[in-house]
Amino acid sequence: MIVVMKPGAAEENIRAVVTYIEQNGLTAHLSKGEEVTIIGMVGDKSRLSTENLAIYKDVDRILPVTESYKLSNKKFHPDSSVVKVGNTVIGPDNLTIMAGPCAVETREQLFAIAHAVKKAGATILRGGAYKPRTSPYSFQGLEEEGLRYMQEAKAETGLSTICEVVSMEAIEAAVKYVDMIQIGARNMQNFILLREAGRSGLPVLLKRGLSATIDEWLNAAEYIMSEGNPNVVLCERGIRTFETATRNTLDLSAVPVLREKTHLPVIVDPSHSTGAYKYVPSMAKAAVASGADGLMIEVHNDPAHALSDGPQSLTFEKFESLTKELAPFCTVVGRTFL
Amino acid sequence: MIVVMKPGAAEENIRAVVTYIEQNGLTAHLSKGEEVTIIGMVGDKSRLSTENLAIYKDVDRILPVTESYKLSNKKFHPDSSVVKVGNTVIGPDNLTIMAGPCAVETREQLFAIAHAVKKAGATILRGGAYKPRTSPYSFQGLEEEGLRYMQEAKAETGLSTICEVVSMEAIEAAVKYVDMIQIGARNMQNFILLREAGRSGLPVLLKRGLSATIDEWLNAAEYIMSEGNPNVVLCERGIRTFETATRNTLDLSAVPVLREKTHLPVIVDPSHSTGAYKYVPSMAKAAVASGADGLMIEVHNDPAHALSDGPQSLTFEKFESLTKELAPFCTVVGRTFL
Amino acid sequence: MIVVMKPGAAEENIRAVVTYIEQNGLTAHLSKGEEVTIIGMVGDKSRLSTENLAIYKDVDRILPVTESYKLSNKKFHPDSSVVKVGNTVIGPDNLTIMAGPCAVETREQLFAIAHAVKKAGATILRGGAYKPRTSPYSFQGLEEEGLRYMQEAKAETGLSTICEVVSMEAIEAAVKYVDMIQIGARNMQNFILLREAGRSGLPVLLKRGLSATIDEWLNAAEYIMSEGNPNVVLCERGIRTFETATRNTLDLSAVPVLREKTHLPVIVDPSHSTGAYKYVPSMAKAAVASGADGLMIEVHNDPAHALSDGPQSLTFEKFESLTKELAPFCTVVGRTFL
Amino acid sequence: MIVVMKPGAAEENIRAVVTYIEQNGLTAHLSKGEEVTIIGMVGDKSRLSTENLAIYKDVDRILPVTESYKLSNKKFHPDSSVVKVGNTVIGPDNLTIMAGPCAVETREQLFAIAHAVKKAGATILRGGAYKPRTSPYSFQGLEEEGLRYMQEAKAETGLSTICEVVSMEAIEAAVKYVDMIQIGARNMQNFILLREAGRSGLPVLLKRGLSATIDEWLNAAEYIMSEGNPNVVLCERGIRTFETATRNTLDLSAVPVLREKTHLPVIVDPSHSTGAYKYVPSMAKAAVASGADGLMIEVHNDPAHALSDGPQSLTFEKFESLTKELAPFCTVVGRTFL
C-alpha cells in the first residue's frame, strides 16, 4: 500500500499518516519528491484498514500494491492446477468439453442429449436443475428431480456431470447426485453460497459475474478455497458492456490475464456470452486458440421448443460438426481431446 | 412480441413462424412492407418461449413489446406506493433519511451513532451485521449480536431500523430484531434470497445490482412481490462503468425513469455510489432535487478507524451540517423532513 | 511515478530499473518491503517514457502519481475560473442557461425559439449549424447560413450565442458569427480540432466524450489551453453504459469530482444525456443541486417536426415552466439566474 | 419502424400517430392486441423523422426495424469484399498481417523494423506519423517526414504501407506517400474526416471507436463509402469497459457479428486492445481462429525506448516467433499467409 500526498502537503499531515501507520505496527518509508511525497508501508497490512487513510488531510490517493487473494494467486503457487471431476480432469494437457441443455426438462430429453454430446466428444454433461431466471414467471427448473436424471444419465453414458447450485439446499442435493457444482454469474458475489460451495467437498466451476473485475473474481475463488477446497475452475462467460449485438461481451483476454495471475484452470462459455447459436463456433475456436482449458456449450435436442435459452443452443448436428472443427485447433495448441 | 423477418424472407419461412405462433394459441398479425415483413403476436405470451423464434429461418430479430414485471409496473398500479417501516413511512410526501454505520462494530459505537443521526434528522437507523466483502479476509460483521444492538438502539432512540441480509439465516434473525431488511447490490439477482425476503413479512429495501438494468431491477422486485409482499423500496446506489474517479457511477436518471415505470418508492445512496465522503453532500442534494423519496447515508463516529467503508462515511458534524443544507431543498420539492 | 516490483524480484532486475531512471536524469527512491520492493521516481518525468518500464523484468506495475494536465489542474490554480461569453459570464456566482434548438432549421424557427428562451431566462442561445450525425443520410445542418441566423438572432434578442464546430472551416466561420464554440462529445479526442479551437480566441465549451474518463477530459481541455486559450467550460452530457432506459447515463458525480480537480466551470446537459424530454426537468434540478455552473437545454418550437433530436426537446411551455421551477433551487445554492 | 402504443391508449391518440405517418406519404398497419396496439410503417422512411413519434401521446416506444447503413450492409451485398492495398489484398482467402511501430521515430528505426516484419511474414508496414495522444505534452509524431520514411521503406522492402490520418492535411500528405490510410478509434465519429477519407481514393482502415456499437461503426463506414469509396476494412481494437486488467476489452465476438452484417473485411488489433505485449500472442491466435481476415500488430526494435506504446510492442524475436505459431492456425482456417 502506498500513500500519495498532495503537492505541498503540510509536514504535520505527513506526520499524521506516518504515525497512523506506525501505531498499527507497520513501517513507513517516506520518499519526498519535488512535487509530491509518497509513503510506502511495510509489514502485515491485515492489521489496519488502510483504505481509511484516504480521509487523512493532504492525502491524495491510496495505491494498493499487493493482491488480496492468496490461495488462488500464481505468485505463491506457480504450477498450473489440475482439477479432477468424476472420471475426467480439467487442466493444462486437455481440452475439456462440458455440454448439455441449459435446463433439464425431462428424463428422455436429458438422455438423448447425453448420448449425443458424448458421441461428439464431450466428457462432462451439463444440465440446469435450479435455474436463476430474470423474471419470476419463467421456468425455474426441475430441482432435485432434475439432479436425479443427471445421475441416471451419468450411469447410462459414463459422462461426468455438473449442475448449477443457487442455495444451500441445492448444494446439499447436488452433493448426492453430481460430480461438480457451478456457481452462476449472478451469484459470483453471493459470499454465503461461495463458502457453502467451499465446504461441499465437490469441485466448483465459478462463473465470472456480469460486471466482475478479474480481481473480484479471484477474490470470489478465494472464498471457496479458504474453506479448504482447492478444486476451483474459472469460467469466462461474457461481461456486461454497452454493445447489444451479443447478449454479453466475451472477454477472451481474460484467459491470458488469468494465466498470469492464477494457477486455476480457465474455461470459456461461448453460449451464454454470445446468446446466439450462430456465433458459438467462432468463439469456441477462438477460446481454444487463446489457451482455454475447456469449453461449456449448450446443446439441445429441439432448440425451438427449449424451455430456456433456445436461441443459443446448438442442435446435435451443429455440436458434432463443431467438435470436428475444434479437433485440429486442439492439435495446434497441444491439448488432448476425445 | 414482434417478429421482424429478414428482407426477402421466403414465404414458407414466414408461414412457419405464423404456424408456431398459432399452435401456441396466439394470434399472428402480418404486416408486409416493401423491405421487410413483421409479425405481431396477440394473446397470452406466457404460453410460449417466444425467444425461441429467434432461430427460425429468415427471422431477423424478436422485439419485446410488454414488460415481464406486473406487480411493480405503474401501468397497472398508477398510484405511488407508501411503505410503512416501524414508526415511519417512505413515500411521496416525505424525505426519509436512513443513516448509520456501514458495519455495526460495538454496542457503544452504534448507540453513539444512533443518537447523532436521530438528532440530525434521520428516522431510520442503518447498520450492517452481515457484511458481504470482496475479500474473505476482511471483517464480515457481528451477525446476530449486531442485530441485537440494532434492536436496543431502536428502544433507546425510537428510530426505526434496517439491516442487510445475505442468507435465509440472516432473514430469520432479522425478523426478530429489525423493521426493514435490505437486499444488497451483489444479491440483487440471488433469486432464492429475494423469494425468502418476500416471505419474511418485513418491508424490503432492494438495492440495484452493480450492472443491473432498470428492467432487471424491477423483475427482481417482482420476485419479492410475487410472494405476497408489496412493501418494496428501490435504492439506486451506483452502477459499474469505466469511470474510476468515483467508486461507482450514481445513475440519478434512474429516479425519473423509475417514477414513470413503477409505483414503488425510490431512495438514493450517495455513500456507496461515490465511495468518498467529500462527494456525498453534492449527490445527496442532487438526489433530493431529482425527486427521490429518501437517502441512505453512511455515518461513523470515527471514520479513520471504521472497520468498513471509512472513506465514504460522514462524521457526526458533517452529517448534521448536510441535513441542515438539505432542509431548504426539501421545502422546494415539497417534502417533509424532520 | 512508482514502479512496483514482483515479489522476489531479482536484485539485478531492481538495479536495471534504477539505472534506467537515473540515466534519464531522475532520482530513484527504493523502498524494500517484506513482500515487494517499490521504486519511486523524483524529477522531471517528461524526460522519459515511464510507461516503458512496464516491460522491464520483474516489474509488476507502474503507478502514476501526478496528473498529466497542468493548466486545467486545480492543484496549481486554486481559484475558480470565470469565463466571459458575449454579454454574460459563466462562473461560480451564476447559473447560466444555454437553450435553443438542436439544429438551426430556418431563420423563423430560430428567431421564435430565441425570443422564447430569452423570455424564460436563458442568457445564451445554442443552435447547431454543423451536425455530426450517426448516419450520413440524416440532416447535417445549414452550415454557414445557420451561423448567420445565429448572429441575427443575437442582434434581435441580445442573447449571447454558442455553436458546435466540427472542422477548421467551421471554426473559421464561427469566429465571424458567434460568441462561443462547442466541441461535441464525438470530437472530444479530435486533437487537431482541439488545438484549432484553442487558437480561435473564442471561449470553448468542451463536452465530455461518450466514454471519456474525467482525466482524459481534462487532458482534452489541456490541448485547448496549451494553445493559450484559458476560456474553457466543461459540459457533462452523459456517458455510455449498459443501461438503455436513457440514451446515456448522466454522470452527475462528475460535477463535485471536477470541482476538486479543476478550476474550470462545469455545466450539465440533461437533454442529450437522457434523450427524452420528460426526464429533463428532474435532471436539470439535480444538476443545479449538485453544484453545476449552468445548464444546456434543447428547446424547439415544434418538437414533433424537429429535424434532429425532437424527442428530447422541450416545448416553449415546458421550458418556461422548468425555469420557474429552477429559480428556488438557484436561491438555495446561492446562484443568480435571470 | 414500429410504434408501440401504451396499454389502454386512447383511440384519438392512435389516430394521431396514423395521421402523422400517412401525411408523410407512408402506410400505417395497425395491429390491436389485448394489451397493446402496435403500428407498423411501410414506405420510404427517409421522408419523416420517425424518432419524433416518441413524443406523441400514448406512444410507449419506437422500435427500428431496418438498419440505416446500406452500402456496407450484407443484406444488399452478400459477397465478401476484397480490398486491394498496394501489392497485396485483404479478404477471405488471406490472413493479412500489418506490423510496425506505433510511431515512426527515425528513418533507421523504421527501416530496421520494416526488414524484420517482412522477414517474419507481414505484408503491410504500419507506422504512425500523426499521433493522437491523450496529453498535449506527449510525442505527437514526425508528420510528413514520417510519411516520407514510410515511402522509402516501401521502396526498400516491397511492403505495402498504412498510416493513420487525423486531419485533411494528413490525408493530403498520405495520398502522396502511402497505400492505405487509417482512421483511429478517437476519430471514428469525426464525420468530416470520414468524408475526406472517402474522397481520398485510398483504401481506408476504420478502427472501432472506444465505445462504438457495431451499428455505429457500420454507419461510420457508410460515411466513407457514400463518398464513392468501397475499399473499407474494419479493425476491432478493443472497447472500453470496467475491466482494467487490459487497456481495453477486445470484443472478438464482433468478428462473427460483422461477418453476418457486412461484406467488408475485418481485422483485429491485439496490441492496442490488450496494451501489454505478453497478451498479444494469445489474442492474435484467437483472432485468427475467430475468422478475422488479418491482424495489426505493433513491433519495435527497442520497446524499452519507444516514444509511444512501448509496453505493448513486440520485439523482433517475439514477433517472428508469433508468426511461426500463427502459421498452423492459418492452415486450419484455410487462409494463406506468407
GROMACS .gro file of C-alpha atoms in nm, chain D residues 8 52 69 78 115 131 144 155 301:
model
    9
 1022GLY     CA    1  -5.525   0.147  -2.300
 1066ASN     CA    2  -4.024   1.230  -3.325
 1083TYR     CA    3  -2.644   0.165  -4.333
 1092PRO     CA    4  -2.396  -1.079  -4.990
 1129HIS     CA    5   1.302  -0.556  -4.274
 1145LYS     CA    6  -0.016   1.051  -3.330
 1158GLU     CA    7   0.510   1.444  -4.332
 1169ALA     CA    8   1.072   0.111  -5.189
 1315ASN     CA    9   1.329  -0.260  -3.237
   0.00000   0.00000   0.00000
